[in-house]
Amino acid sequence: MREVAEYAGVSTATVSLVVNGKAGDAGITEATQQAVYNAIEKLQYTPNRMASAVVTGRSRMVGVVSALSRELFDTQFGSRVLSGFVRGARERGYHFVFLEDITRNSEDHVRVLQDAREMCLEGLILLIDVGRDEKVFDVGKWLSTSIPVVSVQFTFDPEGAPGFRVNHQNAVEECIDHFVRRGHEQIGFGARHIDLRSRSTVAVIERALARRGLSFDPGCVFEVPRWDRIGSFVDAYLKKRPSAMIILYDGEAVRAVTALREAGIQVPRDLSVIGYGDSPLCTDFAPALSTYRPPLEEIGRDAIQYLIRCVEDGTAPRRDEVRDMTGQLVLRQSTGSAPGH
Amino acid sequence: MREVAEYAGVSTATVSLVVNGKAGDAGITEATQQAVYNAIEKLQYTPNRMASAVVTGRSRMVGVVSALSRELFDTQFGSRVLSGFVRGARERGYHFVFLEDITRNSEDHVRVLQDAREMCLEGLILLIDVGRDEKVFDVGKWLSTSIPVVSVQFTFDPEGAPGFRVNHQNAVEECIDHFVRRGHEQIGFGARHIDLRSRSTVAVIERALARRGLSFDPGCVFEVPRWDRIGSFVDAYLKKRPSAMIILYDGEAVRAVTALREAGIQVPRDLSVIGYGDSPLCTDFAPALSTYRPPLEEIGRDAIQYLIRCVEDGTAPRRDEVRDMTGQLVLRQSTGSAPGH
DNA sequence: CTGTTAGCGCCTTCAC
DNA sequence: GTGAAGGCGCTAACAG
């Protein structure tokens, strides 16, 4: 920097102002600015972020903290969100680093904060993927007293934590809308486990149906287990035989369709199925699986940019606000009209 | 730090030595060290990496540069490698950041170098996933003149760039071994596109077969296109009817098995299939897909730790060396004995 | 064995 | 409008 200043015939202070785009405020001549830019060009000068971080306390870096990194990398969900982070950060000239996995043991969160301070991170993205783990929320709250934190939840849970997440309402509405238009009246729901999360989804389905004057049969909530126990699903299905189903997630949808086919149920002739996730397997499978595509890249991008904006404006991210992002229903071969419609 | 020094009754230099684990070399009393640790504890002191990076030039951060980030995040391959990076870096107290995608336009590589210098990155991981792009190799070579670079290639290409990659030789041997033991003699190969990469795989298969006194029928190289053109694959298969196939990747294997079933070929009764990737869909599909599981986490972890070791030892990473990592054949339901064996 | 000193590269008042 | 000076938090020689 000193060399640049000398080459341009100005002082290092001037160079600093120009490099940081504060030349205008400081009222520096156009000519002087040009001279500085020329010098930078000639000398191949690259400013040192570390040095400026030392004095300003600003590193232009944020951290990503996850609640369960195995899922983060094993499902395509996590990696798509990551992809959004990369884009979002890049667009604003920021970078991000991974910190500890909060849930490995009970002291990880202090490590996170320590790392964040060591590296002068300006904010944290908290990736919530295990649903309703009270501990994760508490850690988030605790972290957010020392550093800006924005939460991202990328699994499907209508009653999950506030923060950036998919618009579950919309997802359900889109599916029901499509089914009803095609004449389906008895609509089922399937998931790997029937837990609190599934139950809230069922509640949303129920309300969507009610708004259309249809009712939901509680018997149409199906557990779609692994292959070794898939028989229980088939049996349960055959008792009710709904003509349409929403299944969480695509993998479960594939297993359900396959198992049902062996029992003589044809998709989409006898049953229409919409999965969730839009994973690559949707198009490898036959019939190609209709699915709801969650806006994961968008969530990642918007979340990190919101965080950055808060950091730059000096405002604390709102911890209580729900940011629902709308995805898209992707219709393929596994959906059709209700039998006899 | 000054406060810590005062509290402990020593100088900042002593604190620095203790914090950086150089207390031993400098011969600092146990008692003094304890005093420093106590002070650190009491004052909740966190060292500032940025500041030390300024003076040492060492940031304990490396960068990850990819050749095609879309693939990085769309396939489970990329995200598993990333997971390895996270672990590998963490184990050594390092962090990593994402830089530009080299291939977006022709000037991205200078941006990469600029970012690396701005952030005092100590090394670069070059993710090669598009196979044999001369440009990527050149960029890698160019980068490595200014900064340590180690390459990671995570697609399947026996003749790809040197660096960390899966042991293709082993992958093929394992499959062939298994097939031969089960009495298969005519073994085929399938892939989405029959290009240079596939051809080198075929060559490896050919040699493995030759070593066992078997020959490879060039007519048994099959293109497994998307659904709209899958008929061509089925036709080609029916002409040769090999009893076993290696298919790149799992998605293609699923399409192949499904299409063939519609043509009356049963897996594994008439045909044994081994895919590649061990993606989640292997166990969602029926029959559950046998596959070769590439050691992606291991590759990521080893690659970044090799890079870090080079950085710390001050040695340049070898650009020409092949680091083949061995994966594992995962046998499930899509493989069986040769018909009549 | 430990403290003193002199920077690392940069930013930011303040006079001029 | 611009430069000089001081300091950010830390490390590395060297002196004692």
XYZ file of C-alpha atoms (C1' of nucleotides) in Angstrom:
714
model
C 0.000 0.000 0.000
C 2.852 2.307 0.768
C 4.346 1.517 -2.603
C 1.057 2.302 -4.295
C 0.938 5.610 -2.464
C 4.452 6.469 -3.535
C 3.849 5.417 -7.123
C 0.707 7.521 -7.274
C 2.361 10.388 -5.488
C -0.149 10.450 -2.643
C -0.253 9.271 0.943
C -1.385 5.888 2.150
C -4.432 7.505 3.687
C -5.584 8.569 0.263
C -5.072 5.096 -1.116
C -7.111 3.668 1.725
C -9.974 6.048 1.049
C -9.993 5.260 -2.645
C -9.814 1.508 -2.161
C -12.698 1.568 0.277
C -14.883 3.685 -1.947
C -14.892 6.555 0.484
C -13.156 8.844 -1.947
C -16.407 10.641 -2.612
C -17.193 11.433 0.990
C -13.685 12.617 1.587
C -13.801 14.737 -1.524
C -10.841 13.382 -3.412
C -10.165 14.607 -6.918
C -11.098 12.478 -9.860
C -7.562 12.832 -11.100
C -6.089 11.638 -7.826
C -8.390 8.657 -7.798
C -7.325 7.718 -11.294
C -3.692 7.991 -10.318
C -4.320 5.614 -7.438
C -6.166 3.134 -9.631
C -3.334 3.227 -12.127
C -0.791 2.559 -9.434
C -2.868 -0.352 -8.121
C -3.050 -1.768 -11.602
C 0.650 -1.378 -12.308
C 1.800 -2.733 -8.995
C -0.715 -5.556 -8.881
C -1.735 -4.384 -5.467
C -4.149 -6.512 -3.467
C -5.475 -5.095 -0.234
C -5.062 -7.268 2.820
C -8.389 -8.040 4.415
C -6.831 -9.392 7.551
C -5.094 -6.144 8.241
C -8.197 -4.115 7.699
C -10.162 -6.565 9.818
C -7.751 -5.929 12.658
C -8.385 -2.237 12.690
C -12.050 -2.109 11.717
C -13.172 -5.325 13.356
C -14.974 -6.130 10.105
C -13.858 -9.210 8.206
C -16.520 -9.545 5.522
C -16.909 -13.129 6.623
C -19.789 -14.938 8.242
C -20.013 -18.392 9.734
C -22.344 -21.280 9.071
C -23.319 -23.391 12.032
C -25.337 -26.515 11.557
C -27.428 -28.533 13.895
C -26.662 -31.847 12.254
C -24.033 -31.749 9.580
C -24.474 -35.331 8.511
C -27.883 -34.486 7.103
C -26.470 -31.324 5.700
C -24.259 -33.250 3.376
C -26.168 -36.463 2.901
C -29.315 -35.006 1.503
C -29.419 -32.813 -1.499
C -31.307 -30.309 0.633
C -28.300 -29.151 2.558
C -26.040 -28.839 -0.414
C -28.553 -26.772 -2.331
C -28.877 -24.388 0.551
C -25.105 -24.170 0.655
C -25.058 -23.342 -2.987
C -27.347 -20.430 -2.175
C -24.976 -19.265 0.541
C -22.064 -19.257 -1.866
C -23.956 -17.160 -4.381
C -25.455 -14.834 -1.838
C -22.174 -14.172 -0.136
C -20.286 -13.743 -3.361
C -22.745 -11.202 -4.666
C -22.028 -9.002 -1.668
C -18.289 -9.585 -1.561
C -18.493 -11.747 1.535
C -17.240 -15.218 2.297
C -18.335 -17.827 4.757
C -16.732 -20.590 6.766
C -18.099 -23.668 8.472
C -17.939 -23.835 12.204
C -18.662 -26.660 14.612
C -21.687 -28.826 14.478
C -23.662 -27.525 17.438
C -25.201 -30.792 18.455
C -22.166 -33.020 18.740
C -21.748 -32.322 22.394
C -23.029 -29.888 24.908
C -20.116 -27.479 24.784
C -19.925 -26.979 21.064
C -21.728 -23.697 21.155
C -19.031 -21.995 23.168
C -16.502 -23.247 20.635
C -18.650 -21.684 17.943
C -18.648 -18.331 19.630
C -14.947 -18.567 20.251
C -14.231 -19.375 16.621
C -16.490 -16.561 15.544
C -14.561 -14.104 17.651
C -11.176 -15.496 16.690
C -11.975 -15.028 13.055
C -13.864 -11.766 13.483
C -16.952 -13.298 11.903
C -19.647 -10.735 11.505
C -22.637 -13.015 11.777
C -23.834 -16.575 11.902
C -26.210 -18.667 9.875
C -27.833 -21.310 12.002
C -28.926 -24.289 9.987
C -31.771 -26.100 11.658
C -32.463 -29.430 10.111
C -33.486 -31.694 12.932
C -36.811 -30.056 13.399
C -37.857 -29.150 16.853
C -34.885 -29.569 19.021
C -35.372 -27.218 21.935
C -31.662 -27.216 22.552
C -30.928 -25.853 19.111
C -33.339 -22.997 19.639
C -31.790 -22.199 22.967
C -28.320 -22.213 21.511
C -29.537 -19.938 18.761
C -30.988 -17.538 21.275
C -27.832 -17.667 23.326
C -25.592 -17.051 20.325
C -27.716 -14.192 19.117
C -26.981 -12.200 22.243
C -23.333 -11.962 21.191
C -23.513 -11.956 17.410
C -26.145 -11.550 14.689
C -27.761 -14.900 13.923
C -30.261 -15.844 11.260
C -31.882 -19.264 11.232
C -32.561 -21.400 8.221
C -34.765 -24.422 8.441
C -34.802 -26.663 5.449
C -36.766 -29.670 6.468
C -40.511 -29.730 6.164
C -42.155 -28.667 9.394
C -45.032 -26.192 9.316
C -44.604 -25.473 13.007
C -40.839 -25.340 13.103
C -38.617 -22.532 14.255
C -39.004 -19.038 12.834
C -36.462 -17.940 10.270
C -36.011 -18.650 6.587
C -37.901 -21.748 5.501
C -40.136 -23.096 2.814
C -43.662 -21.905 2.576
C -45.359 -25.056 3.801
C -48.764 -23.519 3.456
C -48.165 -22.894 -0.200
C -46.665 -26.325 -0.775
C -49.734 -28.017 0.617
C -52.161 -25.676 -1.109
C -50.530 -26.253 -4.484
C -50.763 -30.007 -4.119
C -54.319 -30.038 -2.835
C -55.350 -27.568 -5.490
C -53.960 -29.764 -8.191
C -55.506 -32.898 -6.764
C -58.937 -31.350 -6.294
C -58.941 -29.944 -9.792
C -58.270 -33.424 -11.085
C -61.242 -34.767 -9.193
C -59.506 -36.342 -6.214
C -61.517 -36.306 -3.026
C -59.813 -38.722 -0.708
C -56.286 -37.535 -0.197
C -53.666 -39.264 1.942
C -50.377 -38.344 3.498
C -47.246 -40.442 3.873
C -43.902 -40.009 5.595
C -41.025 -42.055 6.902
C -42.077 -41.474 10.489
C -45.348 -40.226 11.806
C -44.110 -37.733 14.353
C -44.945 -34.229 15.458
C -43.675 -32.837 12.219
C -45.845 -35.071 10.100
C -48.801 -34.301 12.301
C -48.496 -30.578 11.687
C -48.353 -31.243 7.987
C -51.488 -33.302 8.277
C -53.160 -30.423 10.085
C -52.284 -28.089 7.230
C -53.653 -30.572 4.714
C -56.805 -30.890 6.761
C -57.412 -27.155 6.750
C -56.712 -26.842 3.041
C -59.212 -29.583 2.376
C -61.780 -28.035 4.698
C -61.568 -24.742 2.814
C -62.664 -26.676 -0.237
C -65.505 -28.422 1.513
C -63.640 -31.719 1.720
C -62.672 -33.669 4.763
C -59.538 -35.545 5.659
C -59.751 -39.128 6.834
C -57.378 -39.585 9.788
C -56.916 -43.151 8.625
C -55.143 -41.797 5.567
C -51.970 -40.929 7.428
C -49.442 -43.556 6.398
C -46.050 -44.478 7.615
C -43.752 -45.430 4.725
C -40.966 -47.431 6.388
C -37.927 -49.044 4.869
C -38.265 -52.037 2.609
C -38.086 -54.649 5.283
C -41.289 -53.377 6.829
C -42.973 -51.847 3.811
C -45.737 -54.435 4.036
C -47.365 -52.521 6.856
C -47.694 -49.515 4.598
C -49.230 -51.527 1.783
C -51.726 -53.101 4.129
C -52.707 -49.762 5.582
C -53.073 -48.261 2.134
C -55.248 -51.060 0.829
C -57.679 -50.533 3.668
C -58.346 -46.937 2.659
C -57.251 -46.639 -0.960
C -57.139 -42.866 -1.254
C -56.765 -41.792 -4.867
C -54.055 -39.239 -4.178
C -51.184 -38.855 -1.755
C -48.639 -36.308 -0.643
C -45.468 -38.035 0.488
C -42.476 -36.713 2.411
C -39.898 -37.044 0.840
C -39.125 -38.224 -2.702
C -37.373 -41.375 -1.528
C -40.395 -42.408 0.469
C -42.600 -41.666 -2.522
C -40.493 -43.964 -4.654
C -40.698 -46.774 -2.135
C -44.439 -46.294 -1.745
C -45.109 -46.349 -5.471
C -42.918 -49.389 -5.974
C -44.432 -51.353 -3.114
C -47.944 -50.493 -4.176
C -47.243 -51.550 -7.720
C -46.308 -54.989 -6.487
C -49.705 -55.059 -4.809
C -51.434 -54.228 -8.066
C -51.952 -50.509 -7.552
C -50.930 -48.554 -10.639
C -49.606 -44.995 -10.508
C -51.057 -42.712 -11.748
C -53.987 -44.816 -12.891
C -55.215 -45.798 -9.420
C -53.233 -43.377 -7.353
C -51.640 -39.977 -7.863
C -48.505 -39.189 -5.901
C -46.651 -35.972 -5.216
C -43.306 -36.191 -3.470
C -41.197 -33.497 -1.929
C -37.685 -32.385 -2.732
C -37.302 -32.657 -6.486
C -34.281 -34.866 -6.066
C -32.524 -36.313 -9.107
C -34.162 -39.643 -8.551
C -37.528 -38.161 -9.551
C -36.542 -38.376 -13.176
C -34.646 -41.642 -12.933
C -37.653 -43.423 -11.548
C -40.594 -44.582 -13.619
C -43.157 -43.146 -13.527
C -41.250 -39.887 -13.231
C -42.205 -38.469 -9.885
C -44.259 -35.317 -9.503
C -42.869 -33.344 -6.607
C -42.775 -30.047 -4.798
C -39.499 -28.287 -5.397
C -38.461 -26.339 -2.299
C -36.670 -23.067 -3.100
C -33.475 -24.084 -1.370
C -30.958 -22.012 -3.285
C -33.200 -19.004 -2.840
C -33.515 -19.626 0.867
C -29.762 -19.866 1.223
C -29.128 -16.772 -0.813
C -31.782 -14.641 0.820
C -30.844 -15.746 4.305
C -27.189 -14.882 3.983
C -27.944 -11.603 2.288
C -30.401 -10.679 5.008
C -27.714 -11.447 7.548
C -25.200 -9.320 5.694
C -27.648 -6.468 5.409
C -28.280 -6.566 9.137
C -24.568 -6.558 9.803
C -23.980 -3.604 7.546
C -26.932 -1.647 8.867
C -26.053 -2.497 12.420
C -29.527 -3.837 13.076
C -30.116 -7.127 14.855
C -31.789 -9.822 12.757
C -35.303 -10.514 13.942
C -35.327 -13.843 15.718
C -39.076 -14.247 15.789
C -40.002 -13.569 12.216
C -41.004 -16.321 9.822
C -39.660 -15.909 6.302
C -41.633 -18.268 4.156
C -40.222 -18.831 0.714
C -42.393 -20.248 -2.028
C -41.317 -23.250 -4.062
C -42.905 -24.857 -7.049
C -45.035 -27.843 -7.853
C -43.336 -29.900 -10.552
C -45.786 -32.114 -12.371
C -44.461 -35.246 -14.032
C -45.870 -38.733 -14.552
C -47.021 -39.773 -11.117
C -50.115 -37.595 -11.043
C -53.315 -37.852 -13.028
C -57.068 -37.580 -12.764
C -59.032 -39.386 -10.127
C -60.293 -42.805 -11.298
C -63.564 -42.303 -13.122
C -63.176 -38.551 -13.361
C -3.970 -9.631 25.277
C -2.375 -6.793 27.109
C -4.961 -7.183 29.829
C -4.206 -10.865 30.089
C -0.530 -10.088 30.390
C -1.165 -7.570 33.141
C -3.538 -9.862 34.988
C -1.006 -12.685 34.839
C 1.822 -10.355 35.694
C 3.803 -11.158 32.547
C 4.469 -9.469 29.229
C 2.400 -9.815 26.090
C 5.226 -11.717 24.477
C 4.888 -14.421 27.087
C 1.164 -14.608 26.541
C 1.733 -14.932 22.828
C 4.185 -17.781 23.325
C 1.852 -19.631 25.641
C -1.186 -19.205 23.423
C 0.696 -20.469 20.404
C 2.019 -23.513 22.183
C 5.596 -22.335 21.878
C 5.983 -22.073 25.608
C 7.975 -25.275 25.621
C 10.503 -24.196 23.018
C 10.945 -20.883 24.713
C 11.329 -22.608 28.041
C 8.611 -20.905 29.987
C 7.919 -22.065 33.538
C 4.981 -24.281 34.198
C 3.898 -21.825 36.851
C 3.975 -18.893 34.451
C 1.996 -20.841 31.902
C -0.645 -21.641 34.467
C -0.859 -18.011 35.442
C -1.432 -17.107 31.817
C -4.080 -19.781 31.370
C -5.846 -18.581 34.470
C -5.856 -15.034 33.210
C -7.198 -16.166 29.862
C -9.949 -18.047 31.620
C -10.896 -15.194 33.919
C -10.844 -12.548 31.239
C -12.570 -14.698 28.594
C -9.753 -13.886 26.259
C -9.974 -14.989 22.638
C -6.941 -14.480 20.432
C -7.508 -12.585 17.235
C -6.524 -14.641 14.227
C -6.698 -11.720 11.885
C -4.082 -9.862 13.809
C -1.740 -12.783 13.911
C -2.370 -13.422 10.239
C -1.218 -9.889 9.522
C 2.130 -10.412 11.119
C 2.774 -14.046 10.291
C 1.115 -14.138 6.914
C -0.549 -17.348 8.097
C -4.315 -17.356 8.366
C -5.045 -21.036 8.983
C -7.519 -20.812 6.139
C -7.539 -22.451 2.750
C -9.768 -21.908 -0.241
C -11.876 -24.278 -2.277
C -12.099 -23.601 -5.974
C -14.392 -25.607 -8.132
C -14.493 -26.209 -11.801
C -18.252 -26.481 -12.000
C -20.083 -25.605 -8.858
C -23.463 -26.618 -10.137
C -22.402 -30.240 -10.151
C -20.718 -29.734 -6.828
C -24.016 -29.096 -5.192
C -26.415 -31.008 -7.384
C -24.898 -34.401 -6.971
C -24.298 -36.018 -3.653
C -20.683 -36.489 -4.730
C -19.737 -32.903 -4.220
C -21.391 -32.525 -0.892
C -19.769 -35.634 0.502
C -16.375 -34.351 -0.509
C -17.216 -31.073 1.178
C -18.118 -32.927 4.290
C -14.632 -34.415 4.215
C -13.118 -30.958 3.871
C -14.985 -29.732 6.899
C -13.778 -32.610 9.017
C -10.246 -32.549 7.710
C -9.859 -28.840 8.252
C -11.433 -28.907 11.658
C -9.143 -31.661 12.857
C -6.186 -29.444 12.130
C -7.694 -26.224 13.376
C -8.113 -24.801 9.902
C -11.083 -23.374 8.076
C -11.936 -23.052 4.453
C -13.862 -20.685 2.242
C -15.349 -21.008 -1.205
C -13.913 -18.926 -3.982
C -15.046 -18.338 -7.512
C -16.115 -21.015 -9.893
C -13.158 -21.134 -12.244
C -15.057 -21.948 -15.373
C -17.684 -19.256 -15.378
C -15.612 -16.978 -17.513
C -12.079 -16.726 -18.639
C -10.910 -14.269 -16.021
C -12.161 -16.044 -12.959
C -8.811 -17.511 -12.108
C -7.255 -14.118 -11.509
C -10.132 -13.307 -9.191
C -9.375 -16.522 -7.356
C -5.766 -15.580 -6.843
C -6.752 -12.104 -5.791
C -9.223 -13.410 -3.234
C -6.646 -15.869 -1.985
C -4.175 -13.069 -1.422
C -6.730 -10.716 0.078
C -7.692 -13.302 2.628
C -4.189 -14.651 3.153
C -5.328 -18.120 2.172
C -2.545 -20.591 2.616
C -3.541 -23.014 -0.072
C -6.186 -24.010 -2.555
C -8.190 -27.137 -3.202
C -9.047 -27.443 -6.852
C -12.175 -29.466 -7.408
C -12.171 -31.055 -10.811
C -15.480 -32.523 -11.726
C -15.917 -31.980 -15.410
C -13.347 -34.533 -16.358
C -10.790 -33.591 -18.859
C -11.039 -29.923 -19.380
C -7.633 -28.779 -20.532
C -8.410 -25.295 -19.344
C -8.942 -26.443 -15.791
C -5.588 -28.194 -15.746
C -3.891 -25.100 -17.094
C -5.527 -22.921 -14.509
C -4.448 -25.365 -11.841
C -0.885 -25.227 -13.083
C -0.983 -21.473 -13.236
C -2.410 -21.134 -9.747
C 0.101 -23.535 -8.303
C 2.959 -21.247 -9.237
C 1.666 -18.690 -6.737
C 0.074 -20.821 -4.050
C -0.048 -24.469 -2.994
C -2.773 -26.290 -4.889
C -4.044 -29.813 -4.536
C -6.504 -31.268 -6.988
C -9.435 -33.452 -6.196
C -11.286 -35.274 -8.894
C -14.489 -36.905 -7.884
C -16.032 -38.102 -11.073
C -15.119 -41.440 -12.505
C -12.328 -41.134 -15.026
C -9.424 -43.592 -14.948
C -7.339 -41.275 -17.087
C -8.278 -38.007 -15.440
C -6.021 -35.467 -13.843
C -3.577 -36.470 -11.153
C -4.458 -35.644 -7.591
C -6.805 -37.199 -5.075
C -9.362 -39.438 -6.732
C -11.053 -42.761 -6.440
C -9.126 -45.873 -7.179
C -10.781 -46.734 -10.463
C -8.638 -49.772 -10.890
C -9.889 -51.164 -7.625
C -13.470 -50.257 -8.341
C -13.435 -52.176 -11.589
C -11.500 -55.109 -10.158
C -13.942 -55.482 -7.287
C -16.905 -55.557 -9.614
C -15.365 -57.914 -12.109
C -14.144 -60.134 -9.339
C -17.587 -60.410 -7.911
C -19.170 -61.040 -11.275
C -16.667 -63.685 -12.298
C -17.012 -65.481 -9.014
C -20.740 -65.648 -9.607
C -20.192 -67.221 -13.001
C -20.725 -64.209 -15.231
C -18.720 -64.253 -18.421
C -20.260 -61.627 -20.636
C -20.020 -58.346 -18.844
C -21.314 -55.051 -20.175
C -20.796 -51.387 -19.397
C -23.307 -48.569 -19.412
C -23.139 -44.811 -18.973
C -25.129 -41.710 -19.733
C -22.785 -40.711 -22.524
C -20.204 -42.795 -24.264
C -17.316 -40.376 -24.284
C -13.607 -40.447 -23.611
C -14.204 -41.032 -19.955
C -16.409 -44.026 -20.522
C -13.943 -45.386 -23.024
C -11.126 -45.391 -20.496
C -13.354 -47.206 -18.067
C -14.075 -49.758 -20.734
C -10.361 -50.188 -21.279
C -9.880 -50.893 -17.590
C -12.687 -53.419 -17.649
C -11.156 -55.051 -20.686
C -7.801 -55.492 -18.984
C -9.368 -56.821 -15.800
C -11.284 -59.368 -17.829
C -8.199 -60.307 -19.844
C -6.297 -61.026 -16.646
C -8.970 -63.597 -15.915
C -8.872 -65.112 -19.356
C -12.114 -63.500 -20.424
C -12.711 -61.100 -23.252
C -14.828 -58.009 -23.519
C -17.295 -57.646 -26.343
C -17.087 -54.079 -27.707
C -20.773 -54.379 -28.526
C -21.455 -54.446 -24.815
C -20.814 -50.735 -24.330
C -24.229 -49.176 -23.831
C -25.464 -45.656 -23.730
C -28.194 -45.230 -21.100
C -29.952 -42.026 -22.164
C -32.849 -40.252 -20.534
C -36.294 -41.765 -20.585
C -37.413 -40.260 -23.848
C -34.736 -42.180 -25.707
C -34.287 -45.163 -23.434
C -35.603 -47.444 -26.168
C -32.280 -47.327 -27.945
C -30.610 -48.740 -24.856
C -33.114 -51.545 -24.526
C -32.715 -52.480 -28.185
C -28.945 -52.492 -27.919
C -29.061 -54.572 -24.765
C -31.396 -57.167 -26.216
C -29.018 -57.755 -29.102
C -26.187 -58.774 -26.765
C -27.829 -59.740 -23.503
C -24.776 -59.706 -21.231
C -25.555 -61.275 -17.867
C -23.861 -58.558 -15.849
C -23.294 -54.828 -16.165
C -21.362 -52.057 -14.530
C -23.251 -48.794 -14.889
C -22.145 -45.222 -14.293
C -23.847 -43.827 -12.180
C -26.614 -45.044 -9.864
C -29.284 -42.983 -11.612
C -28.443 -44.558 -14.935
C -28.477 -47.983 -13.331
C -31.975 -47.345 -12.034
C -33.201 -46.243 -15.452
C -31.557 -49.210 -17.117
C -33.034 -51.742 -14.710
C -36.481 -50.172 -14.975
C -36.471 -50.009 -18.756
C -35.195 -53.553 -19.077
C -37.860 -54.823 -16.716
C -40.514 -53.435 -19.015
C -38.865 -55.452 -21.774
C -39.082 -58.616 -19.716
C -35.536 -58.723 -18.367
C -35.520 -59.423 -14.643
C -32.814 -58.180 -12.308
C -31.002 -60.022 -10.827
C -32.470 -63.183 -12.384
C -31.419 -62.419 -15.967
C -29.006 -59.590 -15.334
C -26.800 -58.444 -12.481
C -26.163 -54.735 -12.144
C -23.662 -52.741 -10.142
C -24.039 -48.985 -10.073
C -21.664 -46.320 -8.855
C -22.068 -43.726 -6.149
C -24.067 -45.358 -3.387
C -26.622 -42.600 -3.543
C -29.685 -42.722 -1.290
C -31.806 -43.880 -4.166
C -30.020 -47.250 -4.123
C -32.067 -48.304 -1.133
C -35.285 -46.611 -2.216
C -35.332 -48.486 -5.465
C -36.393 -52.099 -5.859
C -34.396 -54.225 -6.294
C -32.052 -52.379 -3.953
C -29.093 -51.419 -6.087
C -25.650 -52.922 -5.606
C -23.118 -50.190 -6.094
C -19.536 -49.088 -5.644
C -19.240 -46.589 -2.846
C -16.532 -44.051 -3.662
C -14.618 -42.882 -0.577
C -15.627 -39.285 -0.965
C -15.440 -38.097 2.625
C -12.046 -39.738 2.887
C -10.859 -38.076 -0.294
C -11.973 -34.689 0.955
C -10.423 -35.174 4.345
C -7.131 -36.547 3.104
C -6.801 -33.945 0.374
C -7.240 -30.980 2.659
C -4.970 -32.467 5.279
C -2.307 -33.140 2.695
C -2.608 -29.524 1.621
C -2.313 -28.330 5.187
C 0.689 -30.525 5.810
C 2.415 -29.131 2.734
C 1.673 -25.619 3.876
C 3.046 -26.242 7.337
C 6.117 -28.049 6.087
C 6.685 -25.455 3.431
C 6.822 -28.086 0.718
C 4.967 -27.701 -2.544
C 2.209 -30.251 -3.163
C 3.144 -32.649 -5.929
C 1.094 -31.765 -8.976
C 1.812 -34.935 -10.892
C 1.122 -37.579 -8.318
C -1.982 -39.729 -8.421
C -3.527 -40.408 -5.033
C -5.913 -43.260 -5.558
C -8.309 -43.847 -2.705
C -10.083 -47.166 -2.392
C -13.847 -47.358 -1.978
C -16.068 -50.307 -1.327
C -18.358 -52.594 -3.232
C -21.778 -52.579 -1.600
C -23.755 -55.654 -2.500
C -27.522 -55.478 -2.361
C -30.319 -56.997 -4.406
C -29.380 -56.188 -7.976
C -26.612 -58.762 -8.248
C -26.787 -62.518 -8.337
C -25.374 -65.574 -10.023
C -25.180 -65.910 -13.788
C -28.224 -67.651 -15.265
C -27.647 -71.388 -15.112
C -24.701 -71.108 -12.789
C 13.538 -17.738 31.281
C 11.202 -13.269 30.421
C 10.511 -8.313 28.979
C 11.546 -4.608 25.557
C 11.288 -3.061 21.109
C 10.037 -2.775 16.494
C 7.220 -3.622 13.248
C 3.066 -6.390 10.162
C -0.633 -3.672 6.780
C -4.084 -0.984 7.385
C -7.531 2.858 8.985
C -8.785 7.247 11.051
C -8.779 11.354 13.404
C -6.670 15.678 12.942
C -4.129 19.654 11.320
C -2.604 21.947 7.146
C -8.246 17.714 -0.664
C -4.359 15.655 1.470
C -0.541 13.969 4.607
C 1.409 12.889 9.278
C 0.813 10.445 13.258
C -1.097 7.123 16.247
C -2.961 2.731 17.037
C -5.598 -1.945 15.973
C -3.848 -6.920 18.206
C -0.308 -9.573 17.598
C 4.640 -11.688 16.750
C 9.707 -12.001 16.416
C 14.258 -10.490 17.370
C 17.094 -9.567 20.773
C 18.718 -8.211 25.220
C 19.302 -9.245 29.699
